[in-house]
Amino acid sequence: MNISQFITESEALAEEIVAQRRDFHRHPELGFQEHRTAGVVADAMNGLGLKVRTGVAETGVIALLEGKRPNPTILLRFDMDALPIQEETGASYTSTVDGVMHACGHDGHTAIGMTVAKLLHSHRQDLPGTIKFVFQPAEEGLNGAERMVEEGVLLDPVPDYTLSMHLWNDKPVGWIGITPGPAMAGSERLEIEITGRGGHAASPHQAVDPVLAAAQVICALQSVVSRNLDPCQAAVVSVTQVRAGDAFNVIPSKALLKGTIRTFGGEVRDLVLQRVKEIAGGVAQAMGCEAQVKVERLTPPVVNNRALATKLQSLVKRVYPETTVDTEEVAMGSEDMAFMMEDIPGCYMFVGSSNPAKGLDASHHNPHFDFDEVVLPRAAALMAVSAWMLLEGD
Ligand SMILES: [Zn+2]
Ligand SMILES: [Zn+2]
């Protein structure tokens, strides 16, 4: 079959996909609470006659589309959750839930996934393999993907590849980012507890001040990236929370720092974690305090399979000649799709979605976030075309 056909067929569904996205946008649901969204998705997948499993990781939906032969199998993943943000877009389809908003574009992802299912289903008699549609809950910091892996999303059948995407408001519609190798950073939660000795603020010599030590630690941590790391490598160390003391005239006994570390894993991660621990411990000790450092891994990095990414780059250039294909887009944000990509070769694509001329260019997680909906049918066609090509083994 001529895969470019999907572009025409997807454009014909433009009105429907926009309406679907706006419906999800009006009814945003936080992670693991996507009951309405999952219900709409499951109804649509059942309506197409797919093999549907619901309640995976609370609200996840898995739908299997079987083609003319069983293998290979491709997993397509779309996330469904919203964020605890009060919407300020003023859009006609604005959120109807106070304090909850689709500010990352997952409403679009869910609508795109449903459209991809429709497109591929209508050609199922020619489909050269199996598609496993995964509608995932709780991507925003809650690791819904990890829960789905624990509950068997990668089994029965085991996918040969994974494909996933994010609408990307940092770039305009017409831009697509496919990066071979590391594409999004892994994320760790950092906690440093500094213990000194409390006392009267007017008698600092009788106390050991953990606030001063915390301040020094924060400053010294800035040297990890600037002085220890190879300048051609990437990492982030951000201290984002500082808590100490309850009174203006008391030197507290403890100070607590929290933050995050982002790296692409490997030696850089080892180095950054080692230096953070050494610096926090050493500086605190120099100030007469003690530091306890806890680092908890939240998500591994998203690493695209190089061969797969290269294949998709050339496919996209062939099918969409007017599209800008960026082969170097890398984000220090994290993405729990990494859990599904750890053992299965996969590719995670960024799909430019902003349109500054229409004022649709606020960044992700901003109360004004919105994207240009013309991207929706294009992204659906892109996923359908990519999946088809991978099944064919083109
Ligand atoms: Zn997000
Ligand atoms: Zn997102």
GROMACS .gro file of C-alpha atoms and ligand atoms in nm:
model
  396
    1MET     CA    1   0.000   0.000   0.000
    2ASN     CA    2   0.104   0.358  -0.058
    3ILE     CA    3   0.174   0.485   0.291
    4SER     CA    4   0.140   0.849   0.186
    5GLN     CA    5  -0.231   0.768   0.171
    6PHE     CA    6  -0.240   0.799   0.550
    7ILE     CA    7  -0.173   1.171   0.519
    8THR     CA    8  -0.487   1.226   0.308
    9GLU     CA    9  -0.695   0.993   0.523
   10SER     CA   10  -0.581   1.159   0.843
   11GLU     CA   11  -0.656   1.510   0.709
   12ALA     CA   12  -1.009   1.388   0.632
   13LEU     CA   13  -1.045   1.313   1.004
   14ALA     CA   14  -0.917   1.658   1.109
   15GLU     CA   15  -1.249   1.786   1.245
   16GLU     CA   16  -1.307   1.472   1.446
   17ILE     CA   17  -0.959   1.466   1.599
   18VAL     CA   18  -0.982   1.834   1.698
   19ALA     CA   19  -1.324   1.775   1.859
   20GLN     CA   20  -1.182   1.476   2.045
   21ARG     CA   21  -0.885   1.673   2.170
   22ARG     CA   22  -1.107   1.959   2.285
   23ASP     CA   23  -1.331   1.716   2.472
   24PHE     CA   24  -1.029   1.580   2.662
   25HIS     CA   25  -0.908   1.937   2.715
   26ARG     CA   26  -1.238   2.036   2.877
   27HIS     CA   27  -1.221   1.734   3.109
   28PRO     CA   28  -0.861   1.703   3.230
   29GLU     CA   29  -0.775   1.434   3.484
   30LEU     CA   30  -0.464   1.401   3.700
   31GLY     CA   31  -0.233   1.098   3.699
   32PHE     CA   32  -0.396   0.761   3.785
   33GLN     CA   33  -0.736   0.935   3.788
   34GLU     CA   34  -0.795   0.934   3.411
   35HIS     CA   35  -1.122   0.739   3.445
   36ARG     CA   36  -1.330   0.943   3.201
   37THR     CA   37  -1.048   0.970   2.947
   38ALA     CA   38  -0.974   0.597   2.968
   39GLY     CA   39  -1.346   0.523   2.929
   40VAL     CA   40  -1.368   0.728   2.608
   41VAL     CA   41  -1.054   0.557   2.474
   42ALA     CA   42  -1.171   0.205   2.567
   43ASP     CA   43  -1.513   0.264   2.406
   44ALA     CA   44  -1.344   0.377   2.084
   45MET     CA   45  -1.103   0.081   2.082
   46ASN     CA   46  -1.388  -0.163   2.153
   47GLY     CA   47  -1.588   0.008   1.879
   48LEU     CA   48  -1.312  -0.080   1.633
   49GLY     CA   49  -1.321  -0.440   1.753
   50LEU     CA   50  -0.970  -0.436   1.898
   51LYS     CA   51  -0.868  -0.666   2.185
   52VAL     CA   52  -0.891  -0.426   2.479
   53ARG     CA   53  -0.751  -0.449   2.831
   54THR     CA   54  -0.844  -0.175   3.079
   55GLY     CA   55  -0.739  -0.093   3.435
   56VAL     CA   56  -0.369  -0.148   3.366
   57ALA     CA   57  -0.182   0.068   3.622
   58GLU     CA   58  -0.521   0.194   3.747
   59THR     CA   59  -0.644   0.368   3.434
   60GLY     CA   60  -0.423   0.253   3.148
   61VAL     CA   61  -0.574   0.101   2.834
   62ILE     CA   62  -0.404  -0.149   2.602
   63ALA     CA   63  -0.564  -0.230   2.266
   64LEU     CA   64  -0.433  -0.487   2.021
   65LEU     CA   65  -0.480  -0.453   1.647
   66GLU     CA   66  -0.394  -0.771   1.457
   67GLY     CA   67  -0.313  -0.749   1.089
   68LYS     CA   68  -0.264  -1.005   0.816
   69ARG     CA   69   0.029  -1.167   0.998
   70PRO     CA   70   0.114  -1.181   1.371
   71ASN     CA   71   0.472  -1.045   1.364
   72PRO     CA   72   0.635  -0.810   1.416
   73THR     CA   73   0.462  -0.619   1.695
   74ILE     CA   74   0.498  -0.246   1.748
   75LEU     CA   75   0.398  -0.071   2.068
   76LEU     CA   76   0.261   0.281   2.019
   77ARG     CA   77   0.231   0.477   2.340
   78PHE     CA   78   0.020   0.785   2.414
   79ASP     CA   79  -0.004   0.949   2.758
   80MET     CA   80  -0.334   1.078   2.896
   81ASP     CA   81  -0.280   1.276   3.218
   82ALA     CA   82  -0.318   1.646   3.292
   83LEU     CA   83  -0.143   1.876   3.543
   84PRO     CA   84  -0.240   2.057   3.865
   85ILE     CA   85  -0.240   2.399   3.694
   86GLN     CA   86  -0.518   2.660   3.673
   87GLU     CA   87  -0.577   2.725   3.304
   88GLU     CA   88  -0.543   3.084   3.181
   89THR     CA   89  -0.570   3.038   2.803
   90GLY     CA   90  -0.923   3.177   2.774
   91ALA     CA   91  -0.985   2.919   2.501
   92SER     CA   92  -1.346   2.829   2.416
   93TYR     CA   93  -1.261   2.471   2.516
   94THR     CA   94  -1.099   2.573   2.842
   95SER     CA   95  -1.075   2.327   3.133
   96THR     CA   96  -1.398   2.278   3.329
   97VAL     CA   97  -1.204   2.148   3.631
   98ASP     CA   98  -1.067   2.406   3.873
   99GLY     CA   99  -0.692   2.380   3.916
  100VAL     CA  100  -0.647   2.102   3.660
  101MET     CA  101  -0.534   2.158   3.304
  102HIS     CA  102  -0.392   1.980   3.002
  103ALA     CA  103  -0.081   2.200   2.994
  104CYS     CA  104   0.153   1.948   2.836
  105GLY     CA  105  -0.048   1.840   2.531
  106HIS     CA  106  -0.142   1.489   2.648
  107ASP     CA  107  -0.503   1.566   2.543
  108GLY     CA  108  -0.360   1.593   2.192
  109HIS     CA  109  -0.159   1.273   2.234
  110THR     CA  110  -0.468   1.075   2.336
  111ALA     CA  111  -0.668   1.209   2.041
  112ILE     CA  112  -0.377   1.133   1.807
  113GLY     CA  113  -0.358   0.775   1.939
  114MET     CA  114  -0.728   0.718   1.878
  115THR     CA  115  -0.690   0.849   1.522
  116VAL     CA  116  -0.386   0.629   1.453
  117ALA     CA  117  -0.595   0.331   1.564
  118LYS     CA  118  -0.869   0.430   1.323
  119LEU     CA  119  -0.628   0.481   1.033
  120LEU     CA  120  -0.444   0.151   1.080
  121HIS     CA  121  -0.764  -0.040   1.155
  122SER     CA  122  -0.915   0.063   0.821
  123HIS     CA  123  -0.622  -0.110   0.647
  124ARG     CA  124  -0.598  -0.407   0.884
  125GLN     CA  125  -0.635  -0.666   0.605
  126ASP     CA  126  -0.301  -0.540   0.464
  127LEU     CA  127  -0.136  -0.453   0.797
  128PRO     CA  128   0.190  -0.652   0.803
  129GLY     CA  129   0.200  -0.723   1.178
  130THR     CA  130   0.045  -0.634   1.513
  131ILE     CA  131   0.003  -0.295   1.675
  132LYS     CA  132  -0.020  -0.263   2.049
  133PHE     CA  133  -0.182   0.070   2.137
  134VAL     CA  134  -0.090   0.183   2.486
  135PHE     CA  135  -0.280   0.469   2.647
  136GLN     CA  136  -0.078   0.545   2.957
  137PRO     CA  137  -0.178   0.719   3.279
  138ALA     CA  138   0.034   0.938   3.504
  139GLU     CA  139   0.331   1.044   3.293
  140GLU     CA  140   0.377   1.369   3.489
  141GLY     CA  141   0.623   1.266   3.758
  142LEU     CA  142   0.425   0.961   3.870
  143ASN     CA  143   0.592   0.699   3.650
  144GLY     CA  144   0.274   0.550   3.507
  145ALA     CA  145   0.489   0.382   3.242
  146GLU     CA  146   0.689   0.197   3.507
  147ARG     CA  147   0.363   0.073   3.662
  148MET     CA  148   0.240  -0.044   3.322
  149VAL     CA  149   0.566  -0.234   3.268
  150GLU     CA  150   0.521  -0.398   3.610
  151GLU     CA  151   0.168  -0.493   3.508
  152GLY     CA  152   0.280  -0.659   3.186
  153VAL     CA  153   0.248  -0.400   2.909
  154LEU     CA  154   0.563  -0.539   2.746
  155LEU     CA  155   0.437  -0.900   2.750
  156ASP     CA  156   0.187  -1.101   2.550
  157PRO     CA  157   0.285  -1.012   2.286
  158VAL     CA  158   0.635  -0.878   2.349
  159PRO     CA  159   0.680  -0.575   2.120
  160ASP     CA  160   0.970  -0.571   1.875
  161TYR     CA  161   0.981  -0.191   1.876
  162THR     CA  162   0.824   0.101   2.059
  163LEU     CA  163   0.726   0.428   1.901
  164SER     CA  164   0.617   0.736   2.090
  165MET     CA  165   0.600   1.111   2.044
  166HIS     CA  166   0.548   1.442   2.220
  167LEU     CA  167   0.390   1.755   2.077
  168TRP     CA  168   0.671   2.008   2.115
  169ASN     CA  169   0.581   2.374   2.165
  170ASP     CA  170   0.947   2.482   2.169
  171LYS     CA  171   0.930   2.436   1.791
  172PRO     CA  172   0.677   2.534   1.524
  173VAL     CA  173   0.442   2.308   1.331
  174GLY     CA  174   0.639   2.163   1.039
  175TRP     CA  175   0.939   2.071   1.253
  176ILE     CA  176   1.009   1.715   1.366
  177GLY     CA  177   1.290   1.608   1.598
  178ILE     CA  178   1.425   1.253   1.570
  179THR     CA  179   1.754   1.210   1.754
  180PRO     CA  180   1.957   0.890   1.732
  181GLY     CA  181   2.082   0.797   2.081
  182PRO     CA  182   2.002   0.994   2.399
  183ALA     CA  183   1.704   1.227   2.351
  184MET     CA  184   1.577   1.305   2.703
  185ALA     CA  185   1.764   1.302   3.031
  186GLY     CA  186   1.719   1.068   3.321
  187SER     CA  187   1.597   1.225   3.641
  188GLU     CA  188   1.691   1.185   4.007
  189ARG     CA  189   1.545   1.338   4.321
  190LEU     CA  190   1.812   1.491   4.546
  191GLU     CA  191   1.776   1.550   4.918
  192ILE     CA  192   2.047   1.690   5.146
  193GLU     CA  193   1.988   1.717   5.518
  194ILE     CA  194   2.241   1.934   5.699
  195THR     CA  195   2.262   1.899   6.075
  196GLY     CA  196   2.430   2.156   6.298
  197ARG     CA  197   2.347   2.268   6.652
  198GLY     CA  198   2.061   2.504   6.727
  199GLY     CA  199   2.088   2.806   6.951
  200HIS     CA  200   2.015   3.174   7.012
  201ALA     CA  201   2.054   3.389   6.702
  202ALA     CA  202   2.239   3.644   6.914
  203SER     CA  203   2.494   3.385   7.028
  204PRO     CA  204   2.607   3.221   6.704
  205HIS     CA  205   2.936   3.116   6.862
  206GLN     CA  206   2.745   2.875   7.086
  207ALA     CA  207   2.563   2.717   6.791
  208VAL     CA  208   2.666   2.545   6.467
  209ASP     CA  209   2.466   2.712   6.192
  210PRO     CA  210   2.322   2.471   5.929
  211VAL     CA  211   2.170   2.764   5.734
  212LEU     CA  212   2.510   2.908   5.653
  213ALA     CA  213   2.638   2.560   5.567
  214ALA     CA  214   2.336   2.504   5.339
  215ALA     CA  215   2.407   2.831   5.159
  216GLN     CA  216   2.769   2.726   5.101
  217VAL     CA  217   2.662   2.383   4.981
  218ILE     CA  218   2.419   2.536   4.728
  219CYS     CA  219   2.694   2.759   4.589
  220ALA     CA  220   2.955   2.481   4.584
  221LEU     CA  221   2.718   2.244   4.400
  222GLN     CA  222   2.725   2.485   4.104
  223SER     CA  223   3.083   2.376   4.044
  224VAL     CA  224   2.987   2.015   3.961
  225VAL     CA  225   2.862   2.103   3.614
  226SER     CA  226   3.094   2.399   3.557
  227ARG     CA  227   3.421   2.250   3.691
  228ASN     CA  228   3.397   1.871   3.711
  229LEU     CA  229   3.206   1.782   3.397
  230ASP     CA  230   3.357   1.766   3.049
  231PRO     CA  231   3.217   2.085   2.888
  232CYS     CA  232   3.099   1.880   2.589
  233GLN     CA  233   2.877   1.665   2.814
  234ALA     CA  234   2.539   1.760   2.960
  235ALA     CA  235   2.406   1.752   3.315
  236VAL     CA  236   2.191   1.964   3.543
  237VAL     CA  237   2.211   2.003   3.921
  238SER     CA  238   1.927   2.223   4.050
  239VAL     CA  239   1.854   2.298   4.414
  240THR     CA  240   1.488   2.394   4.418
  241GLN     CA  241   1.377   2.381   4.780
  242VAL     CA  242   1.541   2.522   5.093
  243ARG     CA  243   1.382   2.468   5.431
  244ALA     CA  244   1.521   2.572   5.770
  245GLY     CA  245   1.411   2.743   6.086
  246ASP     CA  246   1.079   2.856   6.234
  247ALA     CA  247   1.177   3.178   6.411
  248PHE     CA  248   1.379   3.488   6.322
  249ASN     CA  249   1.582   3.477   6.641
  250VAL     CA  250   1.668   3.108   6.652
  251ILE     CA  251   1.952   2.928   6.476
  252PRO     CA  252   1.787   2.602   6.374
  253SER     CA  253   1.954   2.265   6.418
  254LYS     CA  254   1.877   2.140   6.069
  255ALA     CA  255   1.848   2.265   5.712
  256LEU     CA  256   1.696   2.065   5.429
  257LEU     CA  257   1.776   2.110   5.060
  258LYS     CA  258   1.588   1.939   4.779
  259GLY     CA  259   1.644   1.939   4.409
  260THR     CA  260   1.697   1.735   4.099
  261ILE     CA  261   1.983   1.593   3.895
  262ARG     CA  262   1.948   1.531   3.520
  263THR     CA  263   2.197   1.332   3.314
  264PHE     CA  264   2.200   1.087   3.024
  265GLY     CA  265   2.333   0.814   3.252
  266GLY     CA  266   2.665   0.628   3.231
  267GLU     CA  267   2.990   0.783   3.350
  268VAL     CA  268   2.845   1.135   3.361
  269ARG     CA  269   2.578   1.022   3.604
  270ASP     CA  270   2.834   0.840   3.820
  271LEU     CA  271   3.059   1.147   3.828
  272VAL     CA  272   2.779   1.393   3.908
  273LEU     CA  273   2.638   1.179   4.189
  274GLN     CA  274   2.983   1.123   4.336
  275ARG     CA  275   3.073   1.494   4.328
  276VAL     CA  276   2.737   1.603   4.473
  277LYS     CA  277   2.790   1.367   4.766
  278GLU     CA  278   3.153   1.471   4.817
  279ILE     CA  279   3.078   1.842   4.798
  280ALA     CA  280   2.773   1.833   5.025
  281GLY     CA  281   2.957   1.618   5.280
  282GLY     CA  282   3.285   1.805   5.261
  283VAL     CA  283   3.145   2.157   5.271
  284ALA     CA  284   2.907   2.076   5.554
  285GLN     CA  285   3.195   1.923   5.749
  286ALA     CA  286   3.412   2.227   5.690
  287MET     CA  287   3.133   2.435   5.845
  288GLY     CA  288   3.112   2.205   6.146
  289CYS     CA  289   2.795   2.033   6.026
  290GLU     CA  290   2.707   1.692   5.894
  291ALA     CA  291   2.532   1.627   5.566
  292GLN     CA  292   2.320   1.329   5.471
  293VAL     CA  293   2.271   1.299   5.098
  294LYS     CA  294   1.993   1.091   4.945
  295VAL     CA  295   1.958   1.041   4.571
  296GLU     CA  296   1.659   0.855   4.432
  297ARG     CA  297   1.642   0.757   4.064
  298LEU     CA  298   1.306   0.857   3.917
  299THR     CA  299   1.343   0.781   3.546
  300PRO     CA  300   1.619   0.650   3.323
  301PRO     CA  301   1.714   0.855   3.017
  302VAL     CA  302   1.521   0.817   2.690
  303VAL     CA  303   1.769   0.664   2.448
  304ASN     CA  304   1.653   0.618   2.091
  305ASN     CA  305   1.773   0.313   1.904
  306ARG     CA  306   2.017   0.458   1.650
  307ALA     CA  307   1.925   0.236   1.356
  308LEU     CA  308   1.553   0.290   1.416
  309ALA     CA  309   1.590   0.667   1.453
  310THR     CA  310   1.797   0.692   1.135
  311LYS     CA  311   1.538   0.488   0.945
  312LEU     CA  312   1.259   0.713   1.069
  313GLN     CA  313   1.452   1.028   0.977
  314SER     CA  314   1.480   0.918   0.615
  315LEU     CA  315   1.119   0.800   0.607
  316VAL     CA  316   0.992   1.135   0.737
  317LYS     CA  317   1.207   1.323   0.484
  318ARG     CA  318   1.064   1.105   0.208
  319VAL     CA  319   0.698   1.124   0.311
  320TYR     CA  320   0.701   1.489   0.427
  321PRO     CA  321   0.950   1.669   0.199
  322GLU     CA  322   0.856   2.014   0.338
  323THR     CA  323   0.922   1.914   0.698
  324THR     CA  324   1.233   2.019   0.884
  325VAL     CA  325   1.383   1.706   1.038
  326ASP     CA  326   1.607   1.798   1.328
  327THR     CA  327   1.846   1.518   1.416
  328GLU     CA  328   1.997   1.678   1.726
  329GLU     CA  329   1.708   1.785   1.950
  330VAL     CA  330   1.786   1.684   2.306
  331ALA     CA  331   1.592   1.782   2.619
  332MET     CA  332   1.705   1.775   2.980
  333GLY     CA  333   1.344   1.710   3.082
  334SER     CA  334   1.261   1.351   3.164
  335GLU     CA  335   0.997   1.117   3.030
  336ASP     CA  336   0.885   0.786   3.178
  337MET     CA  337   0.854   0.628   2.832
  338ALA     CA  338   1.219   0.548   2.910
  339PHE     CA  339   1.095   0.250   3.118
  340MET     CA  340   0.934   0.093   2.808
  341MET     CA  341   1.246   0.168   2.603
  342GLU     CA  342   1.502   0.017   2.842
  343ASP     CA  343   1.481  -0.333   2.694
  344ILE     CA  344   1.287  -0.281   2.371
  345PRO     CA  345   1.443  -0.081   2.085
  346GLY     CA  346   1.238   0.232   2.041
  347CYS     CA  347   1.216   0.582   1.905
  348TYR     CA  348   1.067   0.888   2.073
  349MET     CA  349   0.991   1.176   1.839
  350PHE     CA  350   0.933   1.545   1.906
  351VAL     CA  351   0.664   1.699   1.688
  352GLY     CA  352   0.674   2.080   1.661
  353SER     CA  353   0.334   2.219   1.763
  354SER     CA  354   0.361   2.594   1.824
  355ASN     CA  355   0.242   2.877   1.606
  356PRO     CA  356   0.370   3.215   1.730
  357ALA     CA  357   0.160   3.406   1.472
  358LYS     CA  358  -0.156   3.268   1.640
  359GLY     CA  359  -0.013   3.329   1.989
  360LEU     CA  360   0.010   2.953   2.044
  361ASP     CA  361   0.364   2.933   2.170
  362ALA     CA  362   0.352   2.925   2.551
  363SER     CA  363   0.583   2.662   2.691
  364HIS     CA  364   0.477   2.328   2.832
  365HIS     CA  365   0.341   2.340   3.191
  366ASN     CA  366   0.253   2.711   3.155
  367PRO     CA  367  -0.107   2.819   3.236
  368HIS     CA  368  -0.127   2.971   2.885
  369PHE     CA  369  -0.005   2.654   2.712
  370ASP     CA  370  -0.186   2.568   2.390
  371PHE     CA  371  -0.073   2.435   2.052
  372ASP     CA  372  -0.180   2.471   1.690
  373GLU     CA  373  -0.435   2.195   1.628
  374VAL     CA  374  -0.334   2.163   1.260
  375VAL     CA  375  -0.057   1.944   1.400
  376LEU     CA  376  -0.302   1.677   1.519
  377PRO     CA  377  -0.388   1.500   1.189
  378ARG     CA  378  -0.026   1.539   1.076
  379ALA     CA  379   0.107   1.374   1.391
  380ALA     CA  380  -0.148   1.094   1.360
  381ALA     CA  381  -0.040   1.031   1.000
  382LEU     CA  382   0.325   1.042   1.105
  383MET     CA  383   0.272   0.772   1.368
  384ALA     CA  384   0.063   0.556   1.134
  385VAL     CA  385   0.317   0.584   0.852
  386SER     CA  386   0.612   0.517   1.084
  387ALA     CA  387   0.445   0.213   1.241
  388TRP     CA  388   0.352   0.072   0.901
  389MET     CA  389   0.704   0.115   0.771
  390LEU     CA  390   0.855  -0.059   1.072
  391LEU     CA  391   0.613  -0.351   1.035
  392GLU     CA  392   0.705  -0.384   0.672
  393GLY     CA  393   1.070  -0.386   0.771
  394ASP     CA  394   1.127  -0.126   0.499
  395ZN      ZN  395   0.466   1.751   3.097
  396ZN      ZN  396   0.423   1.575   2.848
   0.00000   0.00000   0.00000
